[in-house]
Amino acid sequence: MAPPSAAAAAGRGLVLWLHGSAETGEQSRAQVAPYFSAAPALRLSFPTAPTVPIACYGDDVINAWFGIPEVPITATTVRDEKGVLKAVEHVHEMINQEVAAGTCPTNIFVSGLSQGGALAIASVLLYPKALGGCVVFSGSVPLSKSFAERVPPEARKTPVLWFHGMADRLVLIEAGHAGCAFLQELGMACEFKAYPDLGHSLVDEELQYFRQWILQRLEISQGTEAARPSSSSLPWRST
């Protein structure tokens, strides 16, 4: 992500969206950006993960932020924490570029779907400053509880919004519940929204609430309802 100019960054908010595995930033942009078309003061960034072979997919080479040990992801899945931490460093570099260009950290929102959601929450937990918020869609916390002592006091002030489908068969809702409970144990505010019939998908209801949640925190007028993509729900292979 190219660093913004000081004029572009000053006084504006940023949503950093991290896609799920086997997807790209441009695919995510097509799904998410229309929801913010009426908020020109808010900038959106959709980076793409590098390509790596994934063992649980038969060594298929796909876009992924870090290794995937198994599918489905459960509350007890052991993660590739070395890979997670390397990806977190990359996200922190992007955030630091924004801050250096003049964006206030509390105007930066890190969000993502599935593996991207897992990377989003890991990045927020280990960032030294409080950010505007973290939004997790069908994700999990990809770090063991031993990392609790490494979470800075300022990071614990970042609010979290978590969406999860109860019918998700790739990242089980138990992983979502466990992640939210871990955050609450750290003293963090985590709003958890569960959807009974939702699988591993993005749906319009989630994205409308996501938009509202961010714009309210930035005190940006929401105007009319966001334009909706032609398909309100798309299945994702992401984990």
C-alpha atoms as a PDB file:
ATOM      1  CA  MET A   1       0.000   0.000   0.000  1.00  0.00           C
ATOM      2  CA  ALA A   2       1.537   3.312  -1.073  1.00  0.00           C
ATOM      3  CA  PRO A   3       1.713   5.854   1.758  1.00  0.00           C
ATOM      4  CA  PRO A   4      -0.876   8.645   1.441  1.00  0.00           C
ATOM      5  CA  SER A   5       0.125  12.310   1.198  1.00  0.00           C
ATOM      6  CA  ALA A   6      -0.248  14.344   4.372  1.00  0.00           C
ATOM      7  CA  ALA A   7      -3.088  16.301   2.776  1.00  0.00           C
ATOM      8  CA  ALA A   8      -4.948  13.110   1.878  1.00  0.00           C
ATOM      9  CA  ALA A   9      -4.491  11.576   5.310  1.00  0.00           C
ATOM     10  CA  ALA A  10      -5.136  14.528   7.589  1.00  0.00           C
ATOM     11  CA  GLY A  11      -8.547  14.496   9.205  1.00  0.00           C
ATOM     12  CA  ARG A  12      -9.716  11.381   7.383  1.00  0.00           C
ATOM     13  CA  GLY A  13     -10.399   7.830   8.373  1.00  0.00           C
ATOM     14  CA  LEU A  14      -9.051   4.637   6.868  1.00  0.00           C
ATOM     15  CA  VAL A  15     -10.559   1.170   6.622  1.00  0.00           C
ATOM     16  CA  LEU A  16      -7.927  -1.495   6.013  1.00  0.00           C
ATOM     17  CA  TRP A  17      -9.619  -4.680   4.757  1.00  0.00           C
ATOM     18  CA  LEU A  18      -7.732  -8.004   4.805  1.00  0.00           C
ATOM     19  CA  HIS A  19      -9.238 -10.645   2.528  1.00  0.00           C
ATOM     20  CA  GLY A  20      -9.601 -14.335   3.262  1.00  0.00           C
ATOM     21  CA  SER A  21      -7.360 -17.027   1.774  1.00  0.00           C
ATOM     22  CA  ALA A  22      -7.665 -17.786  -1.946  1.00  0.00           C
ATOM     23  CA  GLU A  23      -9.050 -14.297  -2.587  1.00  0.00           C
ATOM     24  CA  THR A  24      -7.559 -10.941  -3.586  1.00  0.00           C
ATOM     25  CA  GLY A  25      -7.844  -7.387  -2.422  1.00  0.00           C
ATOM     26  CA  GLU A  26      -9.614  -6.388  -5.632  1.00  0.00           C
ATOM     27  CA  GLN A  27     -12.279  -9.050  -5.125  1.00  0.00           C
ATOM     28  CA  SER A  28     -12.871  -7.689  -1.641  1.00  0.00           C
ATOM     29  CA  ARG A  29     -13.006  -4.144  -2.970  1.00  0.00           C
ATOM     30  CA  ALA A  30     -15.808  -5.107  -5.344  1.00  0.00           C
ATOM     31  CA  GLN A  31     -17.829  -6.475  -2.408  1.00  0.00           C
ATOM     32  CA  VAL A  32     -17.119  -3.915   0.287  1.00  0.00           C
ATOM     33  CA  ALA A  33     -16.354  -0.548  -1.323  1.00  0.00           C
ATOM     34  CA  PRO A  34     -19.924   0.115  -2.574  1.00  0.00           C
ATOM     35  CA  TYR A  35     -21.079   0.312   1.041  1.00  0.00           C
ATOM     36  CA  PHE A  36     -18.909   3.370   1.600  1.00  0.00           C
ATOM     37  CA  SER A  37     -19.589   5.182  -1.684  1.00  0.00           C
ATOM     38  CA  ALA A  38     -21.465   7.949   0.163  1.00  0.00           C
ATOM     39  CA  ALA A  39     -18.554   8.584   2.560  1.00  0.00           C
ATOM     40  CA  PRO A  40     -15.810  10.197   0.427  1.00  0.00           C
ATOM     41  CA  ALA A  41     -13.915  11.331   3.548  1.00  0.00           C
ATOM     42  CA  LEU A  42     -13.238   7.686   4.369  1.00  0.00           C
ATOM     43  CA  ARG A  43     -10.438   5.941   2.488  1.00  0.00           C
ATOM     44  CA  LEU A  44     -10.409   2.194   1.859  1.00  0.00           C
ATOM     45  CA  SER A  45      -7.388  -0.064   1.380  1.00  0.00           C
ATOM     46  CA  PHE A  46      -7.521  -3.645   0.083  1.00  0.00           C
ATOM     47  CA  PRO A  47      -4.047  -5.227   0.035  1.00  0.00           C
ATOM     48  CA  THR A  48      -3.520  -8.700  -1.427  1.00  0.00           C
ATOM     49  CA  ALA A  49      -1.734 -11.499   0.445  1.00  0.00           C
ATOM     50  CA  PRO A  50       1.300 -13.267  -1.074  1.00  0.00           C
ATOM     51  CA  THR A  51       0.928 -16.664  -2.733  1.00  0.00           C
ATOM     52  CA  VAL A  52       1.976 -19.705  -0.703  1.00  0.00           C
ATOM     53  CA  PRO A  53       1.367 -23.487  -0.844  1.00  0.00           C
ATOM     54  CA  ILE A  54      -1.253 -24.600   1.676  1.00  0.00           C
ATOM     55  CA  ALA A  55      -0.919 -28.174   2.947  1.00  0.00           C
ATOM     56  CA  CYS A  56      -4.554 -28.662   3.958  1.00  0.00           C
ATOM     57  CA  TYR A  57      -5.571 -27.716   0.401  1.00  0.00           C
ATOM     58  CA  GLY A  58      -3.274 -30.340  -1.132  1.00  0.00           C
ATOM     59  CA  ASP A  59      -0.387 -27.857  -1.456  1.00  0.00           C
ATOM     60  CA  ASP A  60      -2.400 -25.632  -3.756  1.00  0.00           C
ATOM     61  CA  VAL A  61      -0.634 -22.296  -4.200  1.00  0.00           C
ATOM     62  CA  ILE A  62      -3.080 -19.585  -3.160  1.00  0.00           C
ATOM     63  CA  ASN A  63      -3.123 -16.092  -1.709  1.00  0.00           C
ATOM     64  CA  ALA A  64      -2.801 -16.457   2.062  1.00  0.00           C
ATOM     65  CA  TRP A  65      -1.496 -14.314   4.884  1.00  0.00           C
ATOM     66  CA  PHE A  66      -0.095 -17.322   6.774  1.00  0.00           C
ATOM     67  CA  GLY A  67      -0.324 -21.120   6.847  1.00  0.00           C
ATOM     68  CA  ILE A  68      -3.596 -22.961   7.404  1.00  0.00           C
ATOM     69  CA  PRO A  69      -3.108 -25.990   9.682  1.00  0.00           C
ATOM     70  CA  GLU A  70      -6.531 -27.568   9.264  1.00  0.00           C
ATOM     71  CA  VAL A  71     -10.105 -27.087   8.142  1.00  0.00           C
ATOM     72  CA  PRO A  72     -12.408 -26.473   9.853  1.00  0.00           C
ATOM     73  CA  ILE A  73     -10.849 -24.003  12.263  1.00  0.00           C
ATOM     74  CA  THR A  74     -12.066 -24.737  15.800  1.00  0.00           C
ATOM     75  CA  ALA A  75     -11.581 -23.182  19.224  1.00  0.00           C
ATOM     76  CA  THR A  76      -8.596 -25.492  19.806  1.00  0.00           C
ATOM     77  CA  THR A  77      -6.840 -25.300  16.423  1.00  0.00           C
ATOM     78  CA  VAL A  78      -3.082 -24.845  16.847  1.00  0.00           C
ATOM     79  CA  ARG A  79      -1.863 -22.013  14.624  1.00  0.00           C
ATOM     80  CA  ASP A  80       1.237 -21.180  12.646  1.00  0.00           C
ATOM     81  CA  GLU A  81       2.099 -18.405  15.102  1.00  0.00           C
ATOM     82  CA  LYS A  82       5.456 -17.660  13.458  1.00  0.00           C
ATOM     83  CA  GLY A  83       3.658 -17.044  10.179  1.00  0.00           C
ATOM     84  CA  VAL A  84       0.961 -15.013  11.931  1.00  0.00           C
ATOM     85  CA  LEU A  85       3.539 -12.748  13.576  1.00  0.00           C
ATOM     86  CA  LYS A  86       5.293 -12.172  10.253  1.00  0.00           C
ATOM     87  CA  ALA A  87       1.976 -11.149   8.697  1.00  0.00           C
ATOM     88  CA  VAL A  88       1.235  -8.905  11.692  1.00  0.00           C
ATOM     89  CA  GLU A  89       4.515  -7.067  11.070  1.00  0.00           C
ATOM     90  CA  HIS A  90       3.373  -6.376   7.510  1.00  0.00           C
ATOM     91  CA  VAL A  91       0.039  -4.970   8.708  1.00  0.00           C
ATOM     92  CA  HIS A  92       1.808  -2.827  11.308  1.00  0.00           C
ATOM     93  CA  GLU A  93       3.995  -1.391   8.554  1.00  0.00           C
ATOM     94  CA  MET A  94       0.864  -0.346   6.656  1.00  0.00           C
ATOM     95  CA  ILE A  95      -0.654   1.230   9.767  1.00  0.00           C
ATOM     96  CA  ASN A  96       2.594   3.031  10.602  1.00  0.00           C
ATOM     97  CA  GLN A  97       2.717   4.494   7.091  1.00  0.00           C
ATOM     98  CA  GLU A  98      -0.734   5.936   7.637  1.00  0.00           C
ATOM     99  CA  VAL A  99       0.150   7.383  11.038  1.00  0.00           C
ATOM    100  CA  ALA A 100       3.383   8.886   9.679  1.00  0.00           C
ATOM    101  CA  ALA A 101       1.371  10.550   6.906  1.00  0.00           C
ATOM    102  CA  GLY A 102      -0.889  12.224   9.451  1.00  0.00           C
ATOM    103  CA  THR A 103      -3.788   9.837  10.012  1.00  0.00           C
ATOM    104  CA  CYS A 104      -4.812   9.706  13.659  1.00  0.00           C
ATOM    105  CA  PRO A 105      -4.551   6.103  14.947  1.00  0.00           C
ATOM    106  CA  THR A 106      -8.099   6.314  16.340  1.00  0.00           C
ATOM    107  CA  ASN A 107      -9.332   6.967  12.788  1.00  0.00           C
ATOM    108  CA  ILE A 108      -7.860   3.696  11.499  1.00  0.00           C
ATOM    109  CA  PHE A 109     -10.020   0.568  11.359  1.00  0.00           C
ATOM    110  CA  VAL A 110      -8.549  -2.868  10.671  1.00  0.00           C
ATOM    111  CA  SER A 111     -11.027  -5.424   9.388  1.00  0.00           C
ATOM    112  CA  GLY A 112     -11.126  -8.684   7.510  1.00  0.00           C
ATOM    113  CA  LEU A 113     -12.890 -11.845   6.485  1.00  0.00           C
ATOM    114  CA  SER A 114     -11.936 -15.314   7.690  1.00  0.00           C
ATOM    115  CA  GLN A 115      -8.123 -15.562   7.690  1.00  0.00           C
ATOM    116  CA  GLY A 116      -8.073 -11.830   7.074  1.00  0.00           C
ATOM    117  CA  GLY A 117     -10.257 -11.351  10.135  1.00  0.00           C
ATOM    118  CA  ALA A 118      -7.865 -13.476  12.172  1.00  0.00           C
ATOM    119  CA  LEU A 119      -4.951 -11.344  10.986  1.00  0.00           C
ATOM    120  CA  ALA A 120      -6.904  -8.162  11.719  1.00  0.00           C
ATOM    121  CA  ILE A 121      -7.503  -9.032  15.366  1.00  0.00           C
ATOM    122  CA  ALA A 122      -3.935 -10.312  15.859  1.00  0.00           C
ATOM    123  CA  SER A 123      -2.588  -7.063  14.390  1.00  0.00           C
ATOM    124  CA  VAL A 124      -4.763  -4.919  16.634  1.00  0.00           C
ATOM    125  CA  LEU A 125      -3.867  -6.922  19.746  1.00  0.00           C
ATOM    126  CA  LEU A 126      -0.145  -6.437  19.187  1.00  0.00           C
ATOM    127  CA  TYR A 127      -0.203  -2.817  18.005  1.00  0.00           C
ATOM    128  CA  PRO A 128       1.201  -0.367  20.580  1.00  0.00           C
ATOM    129  CA  LYS A 129      -1.559   2.219  20.176  1.00  0.00           C
ATOM    130  CA  ALA A 130      -5.338   2.223  20.403  1.00  0.00           C
ATOM    131  CA  LEU A 131      -6.963   2.208  16.963  1.00  0.00           C
ATOM    132  CA  GLY A 132     -10.431   3.238  15.873  1.00  0.00           C
ATOM    133  CA  GLY A 133     -11.678  -0.331  15.831  1.00  0.00           C
ATOM    134  CA  CYS A 134     -11.306  -3.881  14.590  1.00  0.00           C
ATOM    135  CA  VAL A 135     -14.018  -5.743  12.690  1.00  0.00           C
ATOM    136  CA  VAL A 136     -13.838  -9.527  12.305  1.00  0.00           C
ATOM    137  CA  PHE A 137     -16.034 -11.427   9.841  1.00  0.00           C
ATOM    138  CA  SER A 138     -16.097 -15.216  10.350  1.00  0.00           C
ATOM    139  CA  GLY A 139     -12.665 -15.197  11.938  1.00  0.00           C
ATOM    140  CA  SER A 140     -10.786 -16.353  15.003  1.00  0.00           C
ATOM    141  CA  VAL A 141      -7.905 -15.310  17.247  1.00  0.00           C
ATOM    142  CA  PRO A 142      -4.835 -17.001  15.692  1.00  0.00           C
ATOM    143  CA  LEU A 143      -2.689 -16.670  18.808  1.00  0.00           C
ATOM    144  CA  SER A 144      -2.527 -18.752  21.979  1.00  0.00           C
ATOM    145  CA  LYS A 145      -3.608 -17.321  25.316  1.00  0.00           C
ATOM    146  CA  SER A 146       0.052 -17.015  26.268  1.00  0.00           C
ATOM    147  CA  PHE A 147       0.103 -13.879  24.102  1.00  0.00           C
ATOM    148  CA  ALA A 148      -2.196 -12.103  26.566  1.00  0.00           C
ATOM    149  CA  GLU A 149       0.777 -10.671  28.446  1.00  0.00           C
ATOM    150  CA  ARG A 150       2.105  -9.195  25.190  1.00  0.00           C
ATOM    151  CA  VAL A 151      -1.041  -7.153  24.504  1.00  0.00           C
ATOM    152  CA  PRO A 152      -0.183  -3.492  25.250  1.00  0.00           C
ATOM    153  CA  PRO A 153      -2.516  -1.498  27.546  1.00  0.00           C
ATOM    154  CA  GLU A 154      -3.361   0.926  24.723  1.00  0.00           C
ATOM    155  CA  ALA A 155      -4.306  -1.912  22.356  1.00  0.00           C
ATOM    156  CA  ARG A 156      -6.881  -3.114  24.874  1.00  0.00           C
ATOM    157  CA  LYS A 157      -8.772   0.146  24.349  1.00  0.00           C
ATOM    158  CA  THR A 158      -9.546  -0.685  20.703  1.00  0.00           C
ATOM    159  CA  PRO A 159     -13.221  -1.687  20.303  1.00  0.00           C
ATOM    160  CA  VAL A 160     -14.016  -4.869  18.387  1.00  0.00           C
ATOM    161  CA  LEU A 161     -17.048  -5.850  16.316  1.00  0.00           C
ATOM    162  CA  TRP A 162     -17.303  -9.562  15.505  1.00  0.00           C
ATOM    163  CA  PHE A 163     -19.668 -11.198  12.993  1.00  0.00           C
ATOM    164  CA  HIS A 164     -20.078 -14.967  12.753  1.00  0.00           C
ATOM    165  CA  GLY A 165     -22.513 -17.368  11.135  1.00  0.00           C
ATOM    166  CA  MET A 166     -23.824 -20.195  13.292  1.00  0.00           C
ATOM    167  CA  ALA A 167     -23.879 -22.415  10.180  1.00  0.00           C
ATOM    168  CA  ASP A 168     -20.223 -21.698   9.336  1.00  0.00           C
ATOM    169  CA  ARG A 169     -18.461 -24.991   8.529  1.00  0.00           C
ATOM    170  CA  LEU A 170     -15.009 -23.561   7.736  1.00  0.00           C
ATOM    171  CA  VAL A 171     -14.427 -21.452  10.849  1.00  0.00           C
ATOM    172  CA  LEU A 172     -16.757 -22.876  13.465  1.00  0.00           C
ATOM    173  CA  ILE A 173     -18.713 -20.448  15.594  1.00  0.00           C
ATOM    174  CA  GLU A 174     -17.051 -21.963  18.667  1.00  0.00           C
ATOM    175  CA  ALA A 175     -13.832 -20.342  17.423  1.00  0.00           C
ATOM    176  CA  GLY A 176     -15.629 -17.015  17.234  1.00  0.00           C
ATOM    177  CA  HIS A 177     -17.060 -17.360  20.736  1.00  0.00           C
ATOM    178  CA  ALA A 178     -13.639 -18.342  22.098  1.00  0.00           C
ATOM    179  CA  GLY A 179     -12.014 -15.360  20.410  1.00  0.00           C
ATOM    180  CA  CYS A 180     -14.537 -12.887  21.782  1.00  0.00           C
ATOM    181  CA  ALA A 181     -14.216 -14.409  25.277  1.00  0.00           C
ATOM    182  CA  PHE A 182     -10.429 -14.019  25.083  1.00  0.00           C
ATOM    183  CA  LEU A 183     -10.809 -10.341  24.217  1.00  0.00           C
ATOM    184  CA  GLN A 184     -13.220  -9.791  27.087  1.00  0.00           C
ATOM    185  CA  GLU A 185     -10.750 -11.452  29.460  1.00  0.00           C
ATOM    186  CA  LEU A 186      -8.279  -8.781  28.356  1.00  0.00           C
ATOM    187  CA  GLY A 187     -10.809  -6.120  29.307  1.00  0.00           C
ATOM    188  CA  MET A 188     -11.612  -5.261  25.686  1.00  0.00           C
ATOM    189  CA  ALA A 189     -15.044  -4.287  24.373  1.00  0.00           C
ATOM    190  CA  CYS A 190     -16.234  -6.914  21.895  1.00  0.00           C
ATOM    191  CA  GLU A 191     -19.672  -6.784  20.298  1.00  0.00           C
ATOM    192  CA  PHE A 192     -20.521 -10.256  18.974  1.00  0.00           C
ATOM    193  CA  LYS A 193     -23.227 -10.669  16.337  1.00  0.00           C
ATOM    194  CA  ALA A 194     -24.278 -14.231  15.462  1.00  0.00           C
ATOM    195  CA  TYR A 195     -26.498 -15.182  12.523  1.00  0.00           C
ATOM    196  CA  PRO A 196     -28.387 -18.523  12.806  1.00  0.00           C
ATOM    197  CA  ASP A 197     -28.518 -19.466   9.110  1.00  0.00           C
ATOM    198  CA  LEU A 198     -25.304 -17.863   7.898  1.00  0.00           C
ATOM    199  CA  GLY A 199     -22.439 -20.015   6.668  1.00  0.00           C
ATOM    200  CA  HIS A 200     -18.960 -18.844   5.660  1.00  0.00           C
ATOM    201  CA  SER A 201     -20.260 -15.865   3.712  1.00  0.00           C
ATOM    202  CA  LEU A 202     -20.592 -12.104   3.688  1.00  0.00           C
ATOM    203  CA  VAL A 203     -24.152 -10.838   3.663  1.00  0.00           C
ATOM    204  CA  ASP A 204     -25.710  -7.418   3.205  1.00  0.00           C
ATOM    205  CA  GLU A 205     -26.969  -7.210   6.797  1.00  0.00           C
ATOM    206  CA  GLU A 206     -23.416  -7.566   8.136  1.00  0.00           C
ATOM    207  CA  LEU A 207     -21.933  -5.029   5.751  1.00  0.00           C
ATOM    208  CA  GLN A 208     -24.655  -2.451   6.411  1.00  0.00           C
ATOM    209  CA  TYR A 209     -24.019  -2.730  10.166  1.00  0.00           C
ATOM    210  CA  PHE A 210     -20.242  -2.644   9.575  1.00  0.00           C
ATOM    211  CA  ARG A 211     -20.635   0.606   7.650  1.00  0.00           C
ATOM    212  CA  GLN A 212     -22.856   2.139  10.321  1.00  0.00           C
ATOM    213  CA  TRP A 213     -20.507   1.093  13.145  1.00  0.00           C
ATOM    214  CA  ILE A 214     -17.474   2.726  11.516  1.00  0.00           C
ATOM    215  CA  LEU A 215     -19.159   5.936  10.362  1.00  0.00           C
ATOM    216  CA  GLN A 216     -20.668   6.499  13.796  1.00  0.00           C
ATOM    217  CA  ARG A 217     -17.211   6.269  15.365  1.00  0.00           C
ATOM    218  CA  LEU A 218     -15.826   8.722  12.858  1.00  0.00           C
ATOM    219  CA  GLU A 219     -18.867  10.970  13.271  1.00  0.00           C
ATOM    220  CA  ILE A 220     -19.397  10.966   9.515  1.00  0.00           C
ATOM    221  CA  SER A 221     -22.906  11.581   8.237  1.00  0.00           C
ATOM    222  CA  GLN A 222     -24.292   8.341   6.845  1.00  0.00           C
ATOM    223  CA  GLY A 223     -26.623   9.915   4.307  1.00  0.00           C
ATOM    224  CA  THR A 224     -28.771   7.494   2.366  1.00  0.00           C
ATOM    225  CA  GLU A 225     -28.530   3.721   2.589  1.00  0.00           C
ATOM    226  CA  ALA A 226     -25.477   2.321   0.873  1.00  0.00           C
ATOM    227  CA  ALA A 227     -25.767   0.907  -2.603  1.00  0.00           C
ATOM    228  CA  ARG A 228     -25.882  -2.858  -2.492  1.00  0.00           C
ATOM    229  CA  PRO A 229     -23.858  -5.189  -4.701  1.00  0.00           C
ATOM    230  CA  SER A 230     -25.832  -7.253  -7.181  1.00  0.00           C
ATOM    231  CA  SER A 231     -25.340 -10.315  -4.994  1.00  0.00           C
ATOM    232  CA  SER A 232     -25.976  -9.891  -1.276  1.00  0.00           C
ATOM    233  CA  SER A 233     -24.134 -13.041  -0.293  1.00  0.00           C
ATOM    234  CA  LEU A 234     -21.162 -14.784  -1.803  1.00  0.00           C
ATOM    235  CA  PRO A 235     -19.606 -18.044  -0.598  1.00  0.00           C
ATOM    236  CA  TRP A 236     -15.907 -17.847   0.207  1.00  0.00           C
ATOM    237  CA  ARG A 237     -13.329 -20.591   0.367  1.00  0.00           C
ATOM    238  CA  SER A 238     -11.412 -18.464   2.853  1.00  0.00           C
ATOM    239  CA  THR A 239     -10.135 -19.796   6.166  1.00  0.00           C
END
